[in-house]
mmCIF file of C-alpha atoms and ligand atoms in Angstrom:
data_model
loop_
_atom_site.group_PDB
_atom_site.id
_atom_site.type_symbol
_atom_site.label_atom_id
_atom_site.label_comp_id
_atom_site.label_asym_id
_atom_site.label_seq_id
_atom_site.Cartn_x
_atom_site.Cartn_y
_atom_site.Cartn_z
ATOM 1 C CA UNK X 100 16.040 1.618 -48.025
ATOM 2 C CA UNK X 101 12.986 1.714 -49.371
ATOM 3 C CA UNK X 102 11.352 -0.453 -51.829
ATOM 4 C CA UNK X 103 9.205 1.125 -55.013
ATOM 5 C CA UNK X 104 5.072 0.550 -54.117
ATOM 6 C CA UNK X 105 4.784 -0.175 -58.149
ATOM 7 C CA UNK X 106 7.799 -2.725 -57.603
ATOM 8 C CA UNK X 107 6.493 -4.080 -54.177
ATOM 9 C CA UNK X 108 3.122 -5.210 -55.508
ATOM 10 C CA UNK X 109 4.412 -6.734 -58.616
ATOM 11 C CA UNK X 110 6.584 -8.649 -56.196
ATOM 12 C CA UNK X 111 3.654 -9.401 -54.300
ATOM 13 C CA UNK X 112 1.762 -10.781 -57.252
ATOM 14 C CA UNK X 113 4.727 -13.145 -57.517
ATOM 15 C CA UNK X 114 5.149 -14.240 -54.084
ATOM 16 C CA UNK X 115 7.751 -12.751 -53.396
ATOM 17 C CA UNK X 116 7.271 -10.715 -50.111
ATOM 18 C CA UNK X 117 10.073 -7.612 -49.695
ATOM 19 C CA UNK X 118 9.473 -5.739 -46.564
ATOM 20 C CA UNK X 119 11.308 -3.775 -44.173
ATOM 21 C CA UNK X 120 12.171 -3.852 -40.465
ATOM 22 C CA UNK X 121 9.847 -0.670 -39.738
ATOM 23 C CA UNK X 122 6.883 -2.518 -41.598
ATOM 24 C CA UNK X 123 7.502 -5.608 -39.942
ATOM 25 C CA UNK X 124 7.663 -3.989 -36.306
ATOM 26 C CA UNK X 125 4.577 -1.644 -36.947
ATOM 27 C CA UNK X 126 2.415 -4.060 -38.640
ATOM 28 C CA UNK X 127 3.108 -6.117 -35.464
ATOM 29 C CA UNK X 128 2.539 -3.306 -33.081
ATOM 30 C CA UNK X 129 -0.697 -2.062 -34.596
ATOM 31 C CA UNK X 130 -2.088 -5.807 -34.520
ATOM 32 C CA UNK X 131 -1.526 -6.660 -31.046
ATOM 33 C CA UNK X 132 -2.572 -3.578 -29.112
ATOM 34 C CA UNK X 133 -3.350 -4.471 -26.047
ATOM 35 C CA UNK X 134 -5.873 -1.808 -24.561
ATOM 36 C CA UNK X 135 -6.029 -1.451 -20.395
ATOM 37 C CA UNK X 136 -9.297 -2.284 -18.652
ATOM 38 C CA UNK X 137 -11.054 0.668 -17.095
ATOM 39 C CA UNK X 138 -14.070 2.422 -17.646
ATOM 40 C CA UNK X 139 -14.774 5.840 -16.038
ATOM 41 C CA UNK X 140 -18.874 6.699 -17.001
ATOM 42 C CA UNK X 141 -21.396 5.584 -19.274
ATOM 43 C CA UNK X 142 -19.001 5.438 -22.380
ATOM 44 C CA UNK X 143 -17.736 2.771 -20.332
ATOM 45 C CA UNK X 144 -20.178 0.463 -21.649
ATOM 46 C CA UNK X 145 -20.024 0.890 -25.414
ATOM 47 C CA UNK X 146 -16.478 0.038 -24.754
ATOM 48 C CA UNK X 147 -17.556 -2.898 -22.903
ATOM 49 C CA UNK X 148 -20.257 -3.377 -26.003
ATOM 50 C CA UNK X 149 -17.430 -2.886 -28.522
ATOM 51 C CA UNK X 150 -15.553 -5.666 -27.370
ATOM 52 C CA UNK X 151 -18.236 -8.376 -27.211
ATOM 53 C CA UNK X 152 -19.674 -10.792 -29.855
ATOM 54 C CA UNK X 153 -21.525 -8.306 -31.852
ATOM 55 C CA UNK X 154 -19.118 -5.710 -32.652
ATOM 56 C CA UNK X 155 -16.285 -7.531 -31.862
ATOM 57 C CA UNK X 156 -12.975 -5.792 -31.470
ATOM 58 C CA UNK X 157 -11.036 -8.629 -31.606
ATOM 59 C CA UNK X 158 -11.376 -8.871 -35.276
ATOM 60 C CA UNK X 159 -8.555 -5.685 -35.016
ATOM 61 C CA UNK X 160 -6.389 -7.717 -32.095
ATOM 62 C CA UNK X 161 -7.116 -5.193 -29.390
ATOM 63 C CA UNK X 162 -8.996 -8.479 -27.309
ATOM 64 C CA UNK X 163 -6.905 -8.702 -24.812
ATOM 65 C CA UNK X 164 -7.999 -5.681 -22.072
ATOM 66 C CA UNK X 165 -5.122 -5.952 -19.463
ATOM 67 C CA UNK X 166 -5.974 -5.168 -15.564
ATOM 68 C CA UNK X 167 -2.750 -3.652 -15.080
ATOM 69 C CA UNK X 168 -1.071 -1.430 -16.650
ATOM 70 C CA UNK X 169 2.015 -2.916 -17.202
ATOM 71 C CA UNK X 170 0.691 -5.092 -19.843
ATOM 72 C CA UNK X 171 -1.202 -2.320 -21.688
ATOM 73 C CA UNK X 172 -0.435 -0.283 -23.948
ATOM 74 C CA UNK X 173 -3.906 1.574 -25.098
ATOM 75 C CA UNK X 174 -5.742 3.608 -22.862
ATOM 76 C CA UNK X 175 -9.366 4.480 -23.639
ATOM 77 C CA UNK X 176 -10.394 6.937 -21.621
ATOM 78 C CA UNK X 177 -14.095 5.976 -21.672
ATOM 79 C CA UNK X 178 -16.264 8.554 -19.832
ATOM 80 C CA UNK X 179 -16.590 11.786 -17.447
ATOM 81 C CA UNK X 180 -12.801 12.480 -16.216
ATOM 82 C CA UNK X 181 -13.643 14.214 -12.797
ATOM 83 C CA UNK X 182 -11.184 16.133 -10.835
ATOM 84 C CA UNK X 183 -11.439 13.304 -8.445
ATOM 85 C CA UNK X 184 -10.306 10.634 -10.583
ATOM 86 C CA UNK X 185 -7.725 12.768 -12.938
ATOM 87 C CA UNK X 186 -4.650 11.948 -11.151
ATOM 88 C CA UNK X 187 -5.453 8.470 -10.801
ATOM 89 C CA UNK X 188 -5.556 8.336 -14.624
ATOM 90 C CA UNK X 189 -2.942 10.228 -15.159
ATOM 91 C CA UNK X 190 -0.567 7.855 -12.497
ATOM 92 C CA UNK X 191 -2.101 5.004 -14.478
ATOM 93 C CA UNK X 192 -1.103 6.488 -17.631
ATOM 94 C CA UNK X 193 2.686 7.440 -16.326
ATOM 95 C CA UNK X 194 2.343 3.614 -15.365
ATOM 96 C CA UNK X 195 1.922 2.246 -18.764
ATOM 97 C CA UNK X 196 5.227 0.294 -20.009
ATOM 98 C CA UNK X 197 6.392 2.756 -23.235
ATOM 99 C CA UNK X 198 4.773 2.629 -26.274
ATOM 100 C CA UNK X 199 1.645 3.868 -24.914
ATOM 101 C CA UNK X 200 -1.055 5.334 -26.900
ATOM 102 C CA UNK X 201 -4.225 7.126 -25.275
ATOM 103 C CA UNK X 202 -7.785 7.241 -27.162
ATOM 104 C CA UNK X 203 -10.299 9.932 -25.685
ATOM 105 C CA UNK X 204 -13.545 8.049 -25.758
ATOM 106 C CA UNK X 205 -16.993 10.670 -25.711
ATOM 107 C CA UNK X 206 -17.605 14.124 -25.531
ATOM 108 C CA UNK X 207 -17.063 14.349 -21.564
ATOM 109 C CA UNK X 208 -13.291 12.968 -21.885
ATOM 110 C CA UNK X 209 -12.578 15.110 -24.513
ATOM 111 C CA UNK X 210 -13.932 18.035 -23.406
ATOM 112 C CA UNK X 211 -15.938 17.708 -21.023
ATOM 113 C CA UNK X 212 -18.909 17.291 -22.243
ATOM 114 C CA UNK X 213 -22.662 18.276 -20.534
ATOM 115 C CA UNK X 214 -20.892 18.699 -17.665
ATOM 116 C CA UNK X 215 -18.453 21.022 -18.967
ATOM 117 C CA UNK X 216 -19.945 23.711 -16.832
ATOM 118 C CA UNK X 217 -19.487 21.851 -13.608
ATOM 119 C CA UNK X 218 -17.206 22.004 -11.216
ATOM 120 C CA UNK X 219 -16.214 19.134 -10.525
ATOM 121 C CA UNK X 220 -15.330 18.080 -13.887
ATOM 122 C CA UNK X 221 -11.860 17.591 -16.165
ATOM 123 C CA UNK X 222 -12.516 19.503 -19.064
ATOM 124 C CA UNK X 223 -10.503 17.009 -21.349
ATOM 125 C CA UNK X 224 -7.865 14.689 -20.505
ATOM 126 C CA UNK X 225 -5.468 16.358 -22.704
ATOM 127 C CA UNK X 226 -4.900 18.415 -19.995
ATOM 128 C CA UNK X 227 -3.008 15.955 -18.977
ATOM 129 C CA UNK X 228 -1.881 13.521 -21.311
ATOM 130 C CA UNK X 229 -1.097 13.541 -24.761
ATOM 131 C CA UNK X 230 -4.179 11.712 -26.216
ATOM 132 C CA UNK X 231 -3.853 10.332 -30.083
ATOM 133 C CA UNK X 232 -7.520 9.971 -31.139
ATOM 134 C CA UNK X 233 -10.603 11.780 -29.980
ATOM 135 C CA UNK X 234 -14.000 10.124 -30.754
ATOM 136 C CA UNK X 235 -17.090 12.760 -30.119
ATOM 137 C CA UNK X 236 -19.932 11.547 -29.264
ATOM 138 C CA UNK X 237 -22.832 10.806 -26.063
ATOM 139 C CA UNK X 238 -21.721 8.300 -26.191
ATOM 140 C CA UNK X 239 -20.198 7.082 -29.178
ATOM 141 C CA UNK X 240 -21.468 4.156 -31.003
ATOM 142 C CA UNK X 241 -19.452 1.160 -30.935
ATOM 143 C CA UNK X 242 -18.679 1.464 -34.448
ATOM 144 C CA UNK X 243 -17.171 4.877 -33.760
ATOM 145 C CA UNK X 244 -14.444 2.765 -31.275
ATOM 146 C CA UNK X 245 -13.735 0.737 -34.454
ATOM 147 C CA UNK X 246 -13.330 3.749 -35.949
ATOM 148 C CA UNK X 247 -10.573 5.680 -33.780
ATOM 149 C CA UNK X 248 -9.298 2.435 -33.119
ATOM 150 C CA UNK X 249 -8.403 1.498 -36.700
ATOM 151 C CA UNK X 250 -7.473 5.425 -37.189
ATOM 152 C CA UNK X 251 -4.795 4.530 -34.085
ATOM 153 C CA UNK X 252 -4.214 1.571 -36.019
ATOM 154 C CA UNK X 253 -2.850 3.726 -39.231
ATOM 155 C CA UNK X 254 -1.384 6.324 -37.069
ATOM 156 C CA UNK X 255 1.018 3.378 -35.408
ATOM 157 C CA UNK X 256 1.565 2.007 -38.925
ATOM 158 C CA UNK X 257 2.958 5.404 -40.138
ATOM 159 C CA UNK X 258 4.737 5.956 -37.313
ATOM 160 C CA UNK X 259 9.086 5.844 -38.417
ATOM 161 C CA UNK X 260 11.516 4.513 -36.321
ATOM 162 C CA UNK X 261 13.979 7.040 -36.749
ATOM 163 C CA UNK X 262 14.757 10.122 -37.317
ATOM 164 C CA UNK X 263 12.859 13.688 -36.423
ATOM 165 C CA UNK X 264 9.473 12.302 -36.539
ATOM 166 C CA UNK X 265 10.358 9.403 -34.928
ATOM 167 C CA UNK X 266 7.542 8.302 -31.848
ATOM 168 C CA UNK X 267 7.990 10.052 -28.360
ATOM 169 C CA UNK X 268 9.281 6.092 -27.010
ATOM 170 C CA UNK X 269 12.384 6.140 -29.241
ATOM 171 C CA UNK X 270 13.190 9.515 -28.369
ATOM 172 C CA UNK X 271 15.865 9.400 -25.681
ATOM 173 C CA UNK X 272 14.600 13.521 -25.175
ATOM 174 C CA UNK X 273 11.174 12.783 -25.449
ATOM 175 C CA UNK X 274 8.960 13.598 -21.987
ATOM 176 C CA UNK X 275 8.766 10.422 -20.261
ATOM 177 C CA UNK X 276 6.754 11.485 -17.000
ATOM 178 C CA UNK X 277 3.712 13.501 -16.851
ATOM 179 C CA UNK X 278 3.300 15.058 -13.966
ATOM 180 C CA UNK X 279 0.106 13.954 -11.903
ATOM 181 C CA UNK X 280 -1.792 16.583 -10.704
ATOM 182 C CA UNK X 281 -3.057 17.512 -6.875
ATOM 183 C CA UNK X 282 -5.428 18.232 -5.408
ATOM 184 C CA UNK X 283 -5.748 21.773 -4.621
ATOM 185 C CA UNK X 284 -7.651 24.143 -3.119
ATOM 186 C CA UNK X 285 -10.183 25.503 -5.294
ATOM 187 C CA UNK X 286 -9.089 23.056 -8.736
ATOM 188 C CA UNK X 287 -6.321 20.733 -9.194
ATOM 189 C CA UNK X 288 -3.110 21.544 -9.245
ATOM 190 C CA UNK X 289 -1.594 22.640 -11.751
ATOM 191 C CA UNK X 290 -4.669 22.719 -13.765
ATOM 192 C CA UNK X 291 -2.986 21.701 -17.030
ATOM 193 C CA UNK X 292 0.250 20.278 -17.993
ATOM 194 C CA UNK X 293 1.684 23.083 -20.706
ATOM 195 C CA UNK X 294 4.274 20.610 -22.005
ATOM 196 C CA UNK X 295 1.126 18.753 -23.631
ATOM 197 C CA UNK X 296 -1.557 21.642 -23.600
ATOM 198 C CA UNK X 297 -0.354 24.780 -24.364
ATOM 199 C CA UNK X 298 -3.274 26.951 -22.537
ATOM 200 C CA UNK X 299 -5.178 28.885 -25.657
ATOM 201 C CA UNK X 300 -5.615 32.658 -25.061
ATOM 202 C CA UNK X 301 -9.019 34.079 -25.003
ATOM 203 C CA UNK X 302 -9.341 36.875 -27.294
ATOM 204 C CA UNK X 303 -11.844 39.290 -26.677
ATOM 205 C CA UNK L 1146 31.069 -49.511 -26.453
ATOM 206 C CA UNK L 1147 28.086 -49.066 -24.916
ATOM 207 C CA UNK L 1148 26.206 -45.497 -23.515
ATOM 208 C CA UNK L 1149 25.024 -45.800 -20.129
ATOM 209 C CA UNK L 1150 21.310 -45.776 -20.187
ATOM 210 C CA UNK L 1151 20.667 -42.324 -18.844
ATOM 211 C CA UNK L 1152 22.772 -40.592 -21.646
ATOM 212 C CA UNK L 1153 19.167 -39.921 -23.642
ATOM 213 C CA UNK L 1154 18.085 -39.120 -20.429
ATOM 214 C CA UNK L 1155 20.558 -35.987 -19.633
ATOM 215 C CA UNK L 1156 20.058 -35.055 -23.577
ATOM 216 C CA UNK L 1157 16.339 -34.788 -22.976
ATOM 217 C CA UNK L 1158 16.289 -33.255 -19.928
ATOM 218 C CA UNK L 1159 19.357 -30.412 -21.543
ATOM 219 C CA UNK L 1160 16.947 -30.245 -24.372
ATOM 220 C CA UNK L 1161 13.837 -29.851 -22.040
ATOM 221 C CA UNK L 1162 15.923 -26.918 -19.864
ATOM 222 C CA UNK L 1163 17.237 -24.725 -23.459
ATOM 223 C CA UNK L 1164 13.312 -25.304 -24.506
ATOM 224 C CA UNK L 1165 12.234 -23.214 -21.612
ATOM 225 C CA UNK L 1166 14.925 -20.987 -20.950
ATOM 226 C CA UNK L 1167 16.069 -19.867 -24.556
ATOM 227 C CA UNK L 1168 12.531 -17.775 -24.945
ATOM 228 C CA UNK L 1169 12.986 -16.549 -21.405
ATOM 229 C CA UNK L 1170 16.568 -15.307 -22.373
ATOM 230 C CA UNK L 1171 15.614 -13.994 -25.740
ATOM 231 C CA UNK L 1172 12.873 -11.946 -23.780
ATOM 232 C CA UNK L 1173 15.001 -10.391 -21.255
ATOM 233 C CA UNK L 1174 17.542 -9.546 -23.953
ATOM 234 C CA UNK L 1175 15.316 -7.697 -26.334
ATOM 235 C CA UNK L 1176 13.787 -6.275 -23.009
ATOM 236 C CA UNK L 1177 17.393 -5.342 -21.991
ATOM 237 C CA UNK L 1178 18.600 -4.147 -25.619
ATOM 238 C CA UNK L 1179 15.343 -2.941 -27.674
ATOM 239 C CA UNK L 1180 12.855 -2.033 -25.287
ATOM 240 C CA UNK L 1181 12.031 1.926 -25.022
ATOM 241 C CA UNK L 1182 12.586 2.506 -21.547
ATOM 242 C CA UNK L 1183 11.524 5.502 -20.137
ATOM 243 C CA UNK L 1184 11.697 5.048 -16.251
ATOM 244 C CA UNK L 1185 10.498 7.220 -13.611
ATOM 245 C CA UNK L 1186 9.282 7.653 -10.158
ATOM 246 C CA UNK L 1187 5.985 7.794 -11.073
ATOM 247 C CA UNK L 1188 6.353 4.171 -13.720
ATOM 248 C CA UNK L 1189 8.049 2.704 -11.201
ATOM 249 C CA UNK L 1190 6.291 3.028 -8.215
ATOM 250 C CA UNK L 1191 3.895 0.408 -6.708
ATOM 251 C CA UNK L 1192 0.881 -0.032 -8.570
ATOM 252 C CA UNK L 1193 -2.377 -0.057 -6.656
ATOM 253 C CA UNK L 1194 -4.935 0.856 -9.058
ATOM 254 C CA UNK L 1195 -3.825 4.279 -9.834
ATOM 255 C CA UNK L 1196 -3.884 5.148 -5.982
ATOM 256 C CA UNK L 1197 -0.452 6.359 -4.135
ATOM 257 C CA UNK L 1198 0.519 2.940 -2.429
ATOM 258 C CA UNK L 1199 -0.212 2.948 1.580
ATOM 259 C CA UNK L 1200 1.492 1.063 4.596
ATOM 260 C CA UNK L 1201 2.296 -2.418 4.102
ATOM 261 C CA UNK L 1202 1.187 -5.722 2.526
ATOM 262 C CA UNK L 1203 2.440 -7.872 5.596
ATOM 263 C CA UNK L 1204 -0.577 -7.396 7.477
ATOM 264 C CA UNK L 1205 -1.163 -10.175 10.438
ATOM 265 C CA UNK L 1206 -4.278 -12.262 10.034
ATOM 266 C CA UNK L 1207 -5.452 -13.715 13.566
ATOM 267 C CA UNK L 1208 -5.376 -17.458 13.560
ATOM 268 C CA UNK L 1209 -8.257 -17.940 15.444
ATOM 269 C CA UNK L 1210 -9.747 -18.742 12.067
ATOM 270 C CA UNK L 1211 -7.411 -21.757 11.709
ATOM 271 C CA UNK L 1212 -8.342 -23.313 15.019
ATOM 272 C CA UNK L 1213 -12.157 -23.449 13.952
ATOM 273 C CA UNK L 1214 -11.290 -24.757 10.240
ATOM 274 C CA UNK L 1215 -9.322 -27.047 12.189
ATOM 275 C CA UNK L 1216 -11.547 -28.491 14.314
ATOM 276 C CA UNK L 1217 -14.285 -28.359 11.666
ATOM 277 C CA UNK L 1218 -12.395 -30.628 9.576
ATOM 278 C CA UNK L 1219 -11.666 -33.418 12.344
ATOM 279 C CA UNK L 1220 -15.885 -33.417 13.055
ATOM 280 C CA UNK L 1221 -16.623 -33.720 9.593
ATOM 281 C CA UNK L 1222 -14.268 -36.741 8.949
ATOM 282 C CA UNK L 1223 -14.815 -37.976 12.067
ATOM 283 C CA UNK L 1224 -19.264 -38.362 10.594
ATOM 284 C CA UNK L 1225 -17.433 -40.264 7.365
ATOM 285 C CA UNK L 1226 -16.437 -43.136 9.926
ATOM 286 C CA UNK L 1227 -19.599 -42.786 11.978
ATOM 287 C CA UNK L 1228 -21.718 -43.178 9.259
ATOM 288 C CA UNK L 1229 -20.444 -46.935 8.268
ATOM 289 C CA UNK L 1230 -20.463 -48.138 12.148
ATOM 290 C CA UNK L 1231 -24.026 -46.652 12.158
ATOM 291 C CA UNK L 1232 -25.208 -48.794 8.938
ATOM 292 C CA UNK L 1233 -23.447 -51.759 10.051
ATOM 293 C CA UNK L 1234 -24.238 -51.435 13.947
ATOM 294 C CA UNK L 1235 -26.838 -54.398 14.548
ATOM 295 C CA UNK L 1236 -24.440 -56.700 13.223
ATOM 296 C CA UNK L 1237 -21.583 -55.108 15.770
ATOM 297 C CA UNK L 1238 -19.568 -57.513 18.212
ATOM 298 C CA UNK L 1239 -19.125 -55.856 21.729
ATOM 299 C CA UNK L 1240 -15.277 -54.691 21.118
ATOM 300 C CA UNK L 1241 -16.247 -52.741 17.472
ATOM 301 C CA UNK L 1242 -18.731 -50.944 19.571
ATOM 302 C CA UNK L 1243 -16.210 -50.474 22.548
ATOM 303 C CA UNK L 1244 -13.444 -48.939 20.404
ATOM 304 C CA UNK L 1245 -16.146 -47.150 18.241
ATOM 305 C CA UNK L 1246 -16.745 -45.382 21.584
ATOM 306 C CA UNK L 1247 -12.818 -44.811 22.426
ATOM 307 C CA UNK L 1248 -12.651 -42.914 19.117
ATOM 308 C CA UNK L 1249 -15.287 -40.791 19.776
ATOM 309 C CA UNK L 1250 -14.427 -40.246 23.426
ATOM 310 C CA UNK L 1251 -10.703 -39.198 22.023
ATOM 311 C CA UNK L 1252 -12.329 -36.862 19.715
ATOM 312 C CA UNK L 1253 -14.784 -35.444 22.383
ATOM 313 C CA UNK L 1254 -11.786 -34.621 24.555
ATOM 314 C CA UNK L 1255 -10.025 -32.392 22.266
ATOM 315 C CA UNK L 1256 -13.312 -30.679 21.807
ATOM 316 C CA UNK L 1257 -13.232 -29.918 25.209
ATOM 317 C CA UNK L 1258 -9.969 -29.048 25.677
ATOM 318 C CA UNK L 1259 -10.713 -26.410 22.379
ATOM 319 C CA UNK L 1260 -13.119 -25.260 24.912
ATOM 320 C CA UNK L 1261 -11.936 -25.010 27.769
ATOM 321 C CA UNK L 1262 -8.900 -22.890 26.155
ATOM 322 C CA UNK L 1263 -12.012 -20.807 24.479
ATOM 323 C CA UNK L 1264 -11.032 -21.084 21.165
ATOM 324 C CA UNK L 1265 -14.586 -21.420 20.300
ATOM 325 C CA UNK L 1266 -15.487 -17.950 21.867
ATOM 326 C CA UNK L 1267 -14.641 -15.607 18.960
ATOM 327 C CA UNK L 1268 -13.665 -12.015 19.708
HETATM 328 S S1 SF4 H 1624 -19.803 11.489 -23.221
HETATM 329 FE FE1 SF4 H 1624 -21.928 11.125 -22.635
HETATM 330 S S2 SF4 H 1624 -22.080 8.897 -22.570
HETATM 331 FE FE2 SF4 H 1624 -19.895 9.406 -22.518
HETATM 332 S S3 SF4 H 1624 -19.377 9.510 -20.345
HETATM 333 FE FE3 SF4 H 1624 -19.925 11.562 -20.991
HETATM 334 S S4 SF4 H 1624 -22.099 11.749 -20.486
HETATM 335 FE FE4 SF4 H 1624 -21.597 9.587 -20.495
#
């Protein structure tokens, strides 16, 4: 049921506090995010500078960088995804316990970046995995982590705990494994996973 | 009538037990009844850094190790009761001197036995 905004705030003004369940479990959610601890590049260390003293992202309760995925439940991809390392960050990512949210930190996660060109290179992790805010940037300022972090923030806060639109971890149908790629001959294989990247079609 | 004294004492330690085991119990039922599982081969497999899990983690460590921390140990405590018989050794009778040496001699023969059974030759 929900309550009126107008109503709500009037409430508010009284002390009286009316809330629901959804509010209660989101504004939790979005407030303890716990991101996981791995850097891939040179984004890497505005992440690292994001979290320190000056910037500060505990201010937002995302602190807590957990060495193992099983305790995390943010990934920030932070720097040049090579083909190398893309299946390890995809297994990490399968590994994360459910809710799991992904932030594509730079220009070379989400796209790959000045080395787009190369061979060697993912071009973008959402190849891959379903990512939920892309920051551009080479590198992104610390301030622009705030930023996708408190956009996350919102995007957890809107999130409704049933019905269509309800998040892919309280849909029983919802993917649950993403496959992790291999390596293959020429490029890894496969070289995209359509059920999160539908491959665009070049029209010429 | 009177409670035997260690009434307060089972109360406490009940108390004490539900204390630590209620949040543990809570946890595992809102793991067991909320939590969004979504488990797979992939989630549940062995986690090793993002790496595909190799061999085994009962390795064997040789103990040869052990033998030298061992021996280590029984020369440096053996200096801690040198170093007072060395302070005090002008003012030393004849028999504090004599079983100063049996002490030493005894630790001096386990060194050599250690080497004649060439523990102290690492491979
Ligand atoms: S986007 Fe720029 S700063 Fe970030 S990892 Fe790529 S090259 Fe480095």
């Amino acid at each position: 049921m929900a309550v009126d905004e107008k109503l709500k705030i009037e409430l508010g003004k009284q002390g009286i506090l009316v809330t629901t369940l959804q509010e209660l479990y989101n504004w939790g959610r979005r407030n303890s995010v716990w991101p996981m601890q791995f850097g891939l590049a040179c984004c890497a260390i505005e992440m690292i500078a994001t979290t320190m003293a000056r910037y500060d992202m505990a201010r937002f309760g995302a602190e807590v960088f957990r060495p193992s995925p099983r305790q995390a439940d943010l990934m920030i991809i932070s720097g040049t995804v090579t083909k190398k390392m893309a299946p390890q960050v995809v297994r990490l990512y399968n590994q994360m316990a459910e809710p799991k949210y992904v932030i594509a930190m730079g220009a070379c996660a989400i796209s790959g970046g000045p080395f787009k060109q190369g061979y060697n290179v993912l071009k973008g992790i959402d190849r891959y995995i379903p990512v939920d805010v892309h920051i551009p940037g080479c590198p992104p300022r610390p301030e622009a982590l705030l930023q996708a972090f408190i956009t996350l923030q919102k995007k957890i806060d809107d999130q409704r705990l049933t019905g269509e639109q309800r998040p892919p971890h309280l849909d029983e149908k919802a993917q649950g494994e993403f496959p992790v790629p291999k390596y293959g001959e020429h490029d890894l294989e496969p070289s995209s996973n359509p059920g999160v990247w539908p491959v665009p079609i070049t029209i010429r | 009538m009177t409670l035997s004294p260690y009434v307060s004492l089972t109360v406490l330690f009940v108390a004490a037990l539900a204390f630590g085991l209620t949040p543990l119990g809570l946890a595992w039922l809102w793991g067991r009844v909320f939590s969004p599982a979504k488990p797979n081969a992939t989630k549940n497999a062995i986690y090793e850094c993002g790496l595909e899990s190799k061999g085994d983690a009962w390795v064997q460590f040789r103990p040869a190790y052990y033998l030298y921390a061992i021996i280590f140990l029984i020369f440096d405590v053996e200096a801690v009761f040198l170093l007072p018989f060395a302070v005090a050794f002008t003012g030393l009778g004849y028999a504090a001197c004599l079983s100063m040496l049996i002490f030493v001699l005894l630790l001096v023969e386990g060194l050599a036995w250690a080497w004649a059974k060439g523990v102290l030759t690492w491979e």
